[in-house]
Amino acid sequence: MKNSKLSIQDMCMIGMFTAIIVIMAQISIPMPMGVPMTMQTFAITLAAIVMGAKNSTIASLIYVLLGAIGVPVFASFSGGVGIVVGATGGFIMTFPIMALIIGLGADFYRKNKAWLIVGILVGTVVNYIGGTLWYCFVTGNGFMAGIAGCVLPFIPTAVIKAVLAVIVGLPVRTRVVAAVCR
Protein backbone atom coordinates (compact mmCIF):
# COMPACT_ATOMS: atom_id res chain seq x y z
CA MET A 1 0.00 0.00 0.00
CA LYS A 2 1.37 3.38 -0.98
CA ASN A 3 1.96 5.92 1.77
CA SER A 4 -0.73 8.59 1.47
CA LYS A 5 1.02 11.20 3.64
CA LEU A 6 2.58 14.24 2.06
CA SER A 7 6.33 14.68 2.42
CA ILE A 8 7.95 18.04 3.08
CA GLN A 9 9.02 18.05 -0.57
CA ASP A 10 5.41 17.38 -1.67
CA MET A 11 4.16 20.27 0.47
CA CYS A 12 6.82 22.61 -0.93
CA MET A 13 6.00 21.60 -4.51
CA ILE A 14 2.27 22.04 -3.87
CA GLY A 15 2.88 25.50 -2.40
CA MET A 16 5.17 26.48 -5.25
CA PHE A 17 2.72 25.36 -7.93
CA THR A 18 -0.20 27.04 -6.15
CA ALA A 19 1.85 30.25 -6.33
CA ILE A 20 2.64 29.62 -10.01
CA ILE A 21 -1.09 29.22 -10.74
CA VAL A 22 -1.79 32.52 -8.93
CA ILE A 23 0.93 34.33 -10.87
CA MET A 24 -0.15 32.89 -14.23
CA ALA A 25 -3.77 33.89 -13.54
CA GLN A 26 -2.66 37.51 -13.65
CA ILE A 27 -1.57 37.14 -17.26
CA SER A 28 -5.05 37.88 -18.55
CA ILE A 29 -6.54 39.22 -21.76
CA PRO A 30 -10.18 40.34 -21.57
CA MET A 31 -12.46 38.75 -24.17
CA PRO A 32 -15.81 39.99 -25.54
CA MET A 33 -18.02 37.37 -23.82
CA GLY A 34 -16.51 38.11 -20.40
CA VAL A 35 -14.33 34.99 -20.08
CA PRO A 36 -10.73 36.22 -20.05
CA MET A 37 -7.90 34.39 -21.77
CA THR A 38 -5.45 33.55 -18.97
CA MET A 39 -2.43 31.39 -18.36
CA GLN A 40 -4.13 29.49 -15.51
CA THR A 41 -4.74 26.44 -17.68
CA PHE A 42 -1.07 26.40 -18.65
CA ALA A 43 -0.13 26.45 -14.96
CA ILE A 44 -2.65 23.70 -14.09
CA THR A 45 -1.35 21.53 -16.96
CA LEU A 46 2.26 22.18 -15.98
CA ALA A 47 1.55 21.34 -12.33
CA ALA A 48 -0.18 18.12 -13.36
CA ILE A 49 2.68 17.04 -15.61
CA VAL A 50 5.36 17.80 -13.02
CA MET A 51 3.64 16.66 -9.82
CA GLY A 52 1.15 14.07 -11.02
CA ALA A 53 -2.50 13.60 -10.12
CA LYS A 54 -2.51 13.80 -6.33
CA ASN A 55 -0.33 16.83 -5.71
CA SER A 56 -1.54 18.89 -8.68
CA THR A 57 -5.14 18.31 -7.60
CA ILE A 58 -4.27 19.53 -4.11
CA ALA A 59 -2.47 22.62 -5.50
CA SER A 60 -5.45 23.43 -7.74
CA LEU A 61 -7.91 22.91 -4.90
CA ILE A 62 -5.90 25.22 -2.63
CA TYR A 63 -5.91 27.83 -5.40
CA VAL A 64 -9.70 27.61 -5.79
CA LEU A 65 -10.29 27.70 -2.02
CA LEU A 66 -7.96 30.69 -1.55
CA GLY A 67 -9.90 32.58 -4.21
CA ALA A 68 -13.27 31.49 -2.82
CA ILE A 69 -12.47 32.89 0.64
CA GLY A 70 -11.55 36.23 -0.88
CA VAL A 71 -7.80 36.14 -1.43
CA PRO A 72 -7.26 37.99 -4.74
CA VAL A 73 -5.72 35.08 -6.65
CA PHE A 74 -8.00 34.93 -9.68
CA ALA A 75 -7.52 36.91 -12.91
CA SER A 76 -7.10 40.67 -12.43
CA PHE A 77 -6.38 40.11 -8.73
CA SER A 78 -9.98 39.21 -7.99
CA GLY A 79 -11.29 36.83 -5.41
CA GLY A 80 -14.37 35.88 -3.44
CA VAL A 81 -17.23 33.48 -3.72
CA GLY A 82 -18.89 35.84 -6.22
CA ILE A 83 -16.20 35.02 -8.76
CA VAL A 84 -16.50 31.29 -8.14
CA VAL A 85 -20.27 31.32 -8.66
CA GLY A 86 -20.09 33.98 -11.38
CA ALA A 87 -19.95 33.53 -15.14
CA THR A 88 -16.37 32.20 -15.17
CA GLY A 89 -16.79 30.06 -12.05
CA GLY A 90 -17.33 26.81 -13.92
CA PHE A 91 -13.84 27.04 -15.35
CA ILE A 92 -12.39 27.74 -11.91
CA MET A 93 -14.39 24.97 -10.22
CA THR A 94 -13.18 22.39 -12.72
CA PHE A 95 -9.47 23.21 -12.31
CA PRO A 96 -8.94 20.46 -9.68
CA ILE A 97 -10.70 17.92 -11.92
CA MET A 98 -8.60 19.07 -14.87
CA ALA A 99 -5.43 18.68 -12.78
CA LEU A 100 -6.50 15.21 -11.63
CA ILE A 101 -7.16 13.96 -15.17
CA ILE A 102 -4.01 15.44 -16.69
CA GLY A 103 -2.01 14.27 -13.69
CA LEU A 104 -3.26 10.72 -14.17
CA GLY A 105 -2.13 10.90 -17.79
CA ALA A 106 1.28 12.11 -16.62
CA ASP A 107 1.48 9.37 -13.98
CA PHE A 108 0.87 6.69 -16.62
CA TYR A 109 3.15 8.38 -19.18
CA ARG A 110 6.04 5.96 -18.66
CA LYS A 111 3.80 2.96 -19.38
CA ASN A 112 2.36 4.48 -22.55
CA LYS A 113 3.17 7.94 -23.89
CA ALA A 114 -0.35 8.32 -25.30
CA TRP A 115 -1.77 8.58 -21.77
CA LEU A 116 -0.38 12.08 -21.37
CA ILE A 117 -2.00 13.27 -24.60
CA VAL A 118 -5.30 11.63 -23.61
CA GLY A 119 -5.07 13.20 -20.15
CA ILE A 120 -4.45 16.68 -21.53
CA LEU A 121 -7.28 16.36 -24.07
CA VAL A 122 -9.83 14.96 -21.62
CA GLY A 123 -8.80 17.35 -18.83
CA THR A 124 -9.12 20.34 -21.14
CA VAL A 125 -12.48 19.17 -22.51
CA VAL A 126 -13.81 18.68 -18.96
CA ASN A 127 -12.70 22.23 -18.13
CA TYR A 128 -14.37 23.60 -21.26
CA ILE A 129 -17.60 21.67 -20.74
CA GLY A 130 -17.89 22.54 -17.05
CA GLY A 131 -17.00 26.16 -17.68
CA THR A 132 -19.31 26.56 -20.65
CA LEU A 133 -22.29 24.88 -18.99
CA TRP A 134 -21.86 27.04 -15.90
CA TYR A 135 -21.41 30.16 -18.05
CA CYS A 136 -24.66 29.40 -19.90
CA PHE A 137 -26.48 28.73 -16.62
CA VAL A 138 -25.32 32.00 -15.02
CA THR A 139 -25.69 34.25 -18.06
CA GLY A 140 -28.79 32.68 -19.59
CA ASN A 141 -27.03 32.26 -22.94
CA GLY A 142 -27.68 29.21 -25.10
CA PHE A 143 -25.15 26.41 -25.35
CA MET A 144 -24.04 27.36 -28.88
CA ALA A 145 -23.43 30.97 -27.75
CA GLY A 146 -21.42 29.54 -24.87
CA ILE A 147 -19.34 27.41 -27.24
CA ALA A 148 -18.79 30.42 -29.51
CA GLY A 149 -17.69 32.64 -26.62
CA CYS A 150 -16.05 30.23 -24.19
CA VAL A 151 -14.45 27.52 -26.34
CA LEU A 152 -13.78 28.39 -29.98
CA PRO A 153 -11.62 31.50 -29.36
CA PHE A 154 -9.52 29.57 -26.84
CA ILE A 155 -8.67 26.44 -28.84
CA PRO A 156 -5.54 27.78 -30.61
CA THR A 157 -4.00 29.06 -27.37
CA ALA A 158 -5.02 25.87 -25.53
CA VAL A 159 -2.98 23.84 -28.01
CA ILE A 160 0.02 26.15 -27.64
CA LYS A 161 -0.21 26.10 -23.82
CA ALA A 162 -0.48 22.30 -23.76
CA VAL A 163 2.55 21.86 -26.01
CA LEU A 164 4.59 24.32 -23.93
CA ALA A 165 3.53 22.60 -20.70
CA VAL A 166 4.73 19.25 -22.08
CA ILE A 167 8.01 20.74 -23.34
CA VAL A 168 8.72 22.38 -19.98
CA GLY A 169 7.01 19.88 -17.68
CA LEU A 170 8.43 16.52 -18.73
CA PRO A 171 12.11 17.46 -18.19
CA VAL A 172 11.24 19.10 -14.86
CA ARG A 173 9.29 16.00 -13.78
CA THR A 174 12.26 13.80 -14.70
CA ARG A 175 14.60 15.95 -12.63
CA VAL A 176 12.21 16.12 -9.65
CA VAL A 177 11.73 12.34 -9.66
CA ALA A 178 15.50 11.81 -9.97
CA ALA A 179 16.13 14.18 -7.05
CA VAL A 180 13.59 12.35 -4.86
CA CYS A 181 15.04 8.93 -5.68
CA ARG A 182 18.62 9.83 -4.68
C-alpha positions as MATLAB code, in Angstrom:
seq = 'MKNSKLSIQDMCMIGMFTAIIVIMAQISIPMPMGVPMTMQTFAITLAAIVMGAKNSTIASLIYVLLGAIGVPVFASFSGGVGIVVGATGGFIMTFPIMALIIGLGADFYRKNKAWLIVGILVGTVVNYIGGTLWYCFVTGNGFMAGIAGCVLPFIPTAVIKAVLAVIVGLPVRTRVVAAVCR';
ca = [
       0.000    0.000    0.000;
       1.369    3.381   -0.975;
       1.956    5.923    1.768;
      -0.734    8.594    1.475;
       1.022   11.196    3.639;
       2.581   14.238    2.064;
       6.326   14.681    2.417;
       7.945   18.039    3.078;
       9.023   18.048   -0.575;
       5.415   17.380   -1.668;
       4.162   20.274    0.471;
       6.820   22.605   -0.928;
       6.002   21.602   -4.507;
       2.267   22.040   -3.869;
       2.876   25.503   -2.401;
       5.173   26.478   -5.252;
       2.724   25.355   -7.932;
      -0.196   27.037   -6.146;
       1.849   30.253   -6.328;
       2.636   29.622  -10.007;
      -1.092   29.222  -10.742;
      -1.791   32.520   -8.928;
       0.931   34.327  -10.872;
      -0.155   32.889  -14.227;
      -3.768   33.886  -13.539;
      -2.661   37.512  -13.648;
      -1.568   37.141  -17.262;
      -5.048   37.880  -18.548;
      -6.541   39.216  -21.764;
     -10.182   40.337  -21.572;
     -12.456   38.752  -24.170;
     -15.812   39.986  -25.544;
     -18.023   37.365  -23.819;
     -16.514   38.105  -20.400;
     -14.335   34.986  -20.080;
     -10.726   36.218  -20.053;
      -7.902   34.391  -21.766;
      -5.451   33.551  -18.970;
      -2.432   31.386  -18.361;
      -4.133   29.489  -15.515;
      -4.740   26.443  -17.676;
      -1.068   26.398  -18.651;
      -0.125   26.448  -14.956;
      -2.647   23.704  -14.094;
      -1.350   21.534  -16.957;
       2.264   22.183  -15.984;
       1.553   21.339  -12.331;
      -0.177   18.116  -13.357;
       2.684   17.040  -15.614;
       5.363   17.804  -13.025;
       3.640   16.660   -9.816;
       1.154   14.067  -11.020;
      -2.499   13.597  -10.119;
      -2.513   13.803   -6.328;
      -0.332   16.833   -5.706;
      -1.537   18.887   -8.676;
      -5.137   18.309   -7.602;
      -4.268   19.528   -4.109;
      -2.471   22.616   -5.496;
      -5.449   23.434   -7.740;
      -7.908   22.914   -4.903;
      -5.897   25.222   -2.626;
      -5.907   27.830   -5.403;
      -9.703   27.610   -5.786;
     -10.286   27.700   -2.024;
      -7.965   30.686   -1.553;
      -9.898   32.576   -4.206;
     -13.265   31.491   -2.817;
     -12.475   32.893    0.642;
     -11.547   36.234   -0.883;
      -7.800   36.138   -1.434;
      -7.255   37.993   -4.742;
      -5.718   35.084   -6.652;
      -8.002   34.930   -9.679;
      -7.524   36.908  -12.911;
      -7.098   40.669  -12.433;
      -6.378   40.110   -8.731;
      -9.979   39.214   -7.995;
     -11.291   36.827   -5.409;
     -14.366   35.879   -3.438;
     -17.234   33.481   -3.715;
     -18.892   35.837   -6.216;
     -16.202   35.025   -8.760;
     -16.501   31.286   -8.139;
     -20.274   31.322   -8.657;
     -20.090   33.983  -11.381;
     -19.952   33.533  -15.139;
     -16.372   32.195  -15.166;
     -16.793   30.063  -12.046;
     -17.329   26.807  -13.918;
     -13.839   27.037  -15.355;
     -12.393   27.743  -11.914;
     -14.392   24.967  -10.220;
     -13.176   22.386  -12.722;
      -9.469   23.209  -12.313;
      -8.935   20.464   -9.679;
     -10.697   17.916  -11.916;
      -8.595   19.066  -14.867;
      -5.435   18.679  -12.779;
      -6.496   15.206  -11.631;
      -7.164   13.958  -15.166;
      -4.009   15.443  -16.690;
      -2.008   14.274  -13.687;
      -3.257   10.718  -14.168;
      -2.126   10.901  -17.786;
       1.284   12.109  -16.616;
       1.481    9.368  -13.978;
       0.865    6.693  -16.619;
       3.150    8.384  -19.183;
       6.040    5.956  -18.664;
       3.798    2.962  -19.381;
       2.358    4.481  -22.546;
       3.172    7.940  -23.894;
      -0.351    8.316  -25.303;
      -1.772    8.580  -21.773;
      -0.375   12.082  -21.368;
      -2.002   13.273  -24.595;
      -5.298   11.633  -23.613;
      -5.069   13.196  -20.148;
      -4.454   16.675  -21.532;
      -7.280   16.363  -24.074;
      -9.826   14.956  -21.617;
      -8.804   17.345  -18.830;
      -9.116   20.340  -21.137;
     -12.476   19.166  -22.506;
     -13.808   18.677  -18.964;
     -12.697   22.226  -18.125;
     -14.373   23.602  -21.262;
     -17.597   21.670  -20.739;
     -17.894   22.535  -17.050;
     -17.005   26.155  -17.675;
     -19.309   26.561  -20.650;
     -22.290   24.881  -18.994;
     -21.857   27.040  -15.896;
     -21.406   30.162  -18.050;
     -24.663   29.396  -19.897;
     -26.480   28.732  -16.620;
     -25.322   31.997  -15.018;
     -25.690   34.247  -18.063;
     -28.789   32.675  -19.595;
     -27.029   32.258  -22.943;
     -27.676   29.214  -25.104;
     -25.146   26.414  -25.355;
     -24.038   27.362  -28.884;
     -23.432   30.965  -27.754;
     -21.417   29.537  -24.870;
     -19.343   27.415  -27.241;
     -18.794   30.424  -29.505;
     -17.692   32.640  -26.615;
     -16.048   30.226  -24.194;
     -14.450   27.516  -26.336;
     -13.775   28.392  -29.975;
     -11.615   31.502  -29.359;
      -9.517   29.571  -26.839;
      -8.668   26.445  -28.844;
      -5.535   27.782  -30.606;
      -4.005   29.055  -27.371;
      -5.019   25.865  -25.531;
      -2.978   23.838  -28.006;
       0.020   26.150  -27.635;
      -0.205   26.101  -23.823;
      -0.480   22.295  -23.756;
       2.553   21.857  -26.009;
       4.590   24.320  -23.927;
       3.531   22.600  -20.696;
       4.725   19.252  -22.078;
       8.013   20.744  -23.345;
       8.723   22.378  -19.976;
       7.010   19.880  -17.684;
       8.435   16.518  -18.732;
      12.105   17.459  -18.188;
      11.236   19.098  -14.865;
       9.287   15.998  -13.779;
      12.256   13.797  -14.704;
      14.598   15.947  -12.629;
      12.215   16.116   -9.653;
      11.731   12.340   -9.664;
      15.502   11.810   -9.973;
      16.127   14.179   -7.047;
      13.592   12.348   -4.863;
      15.044    8.927   -5.680;
      18.616    9.829   -4.677;
];
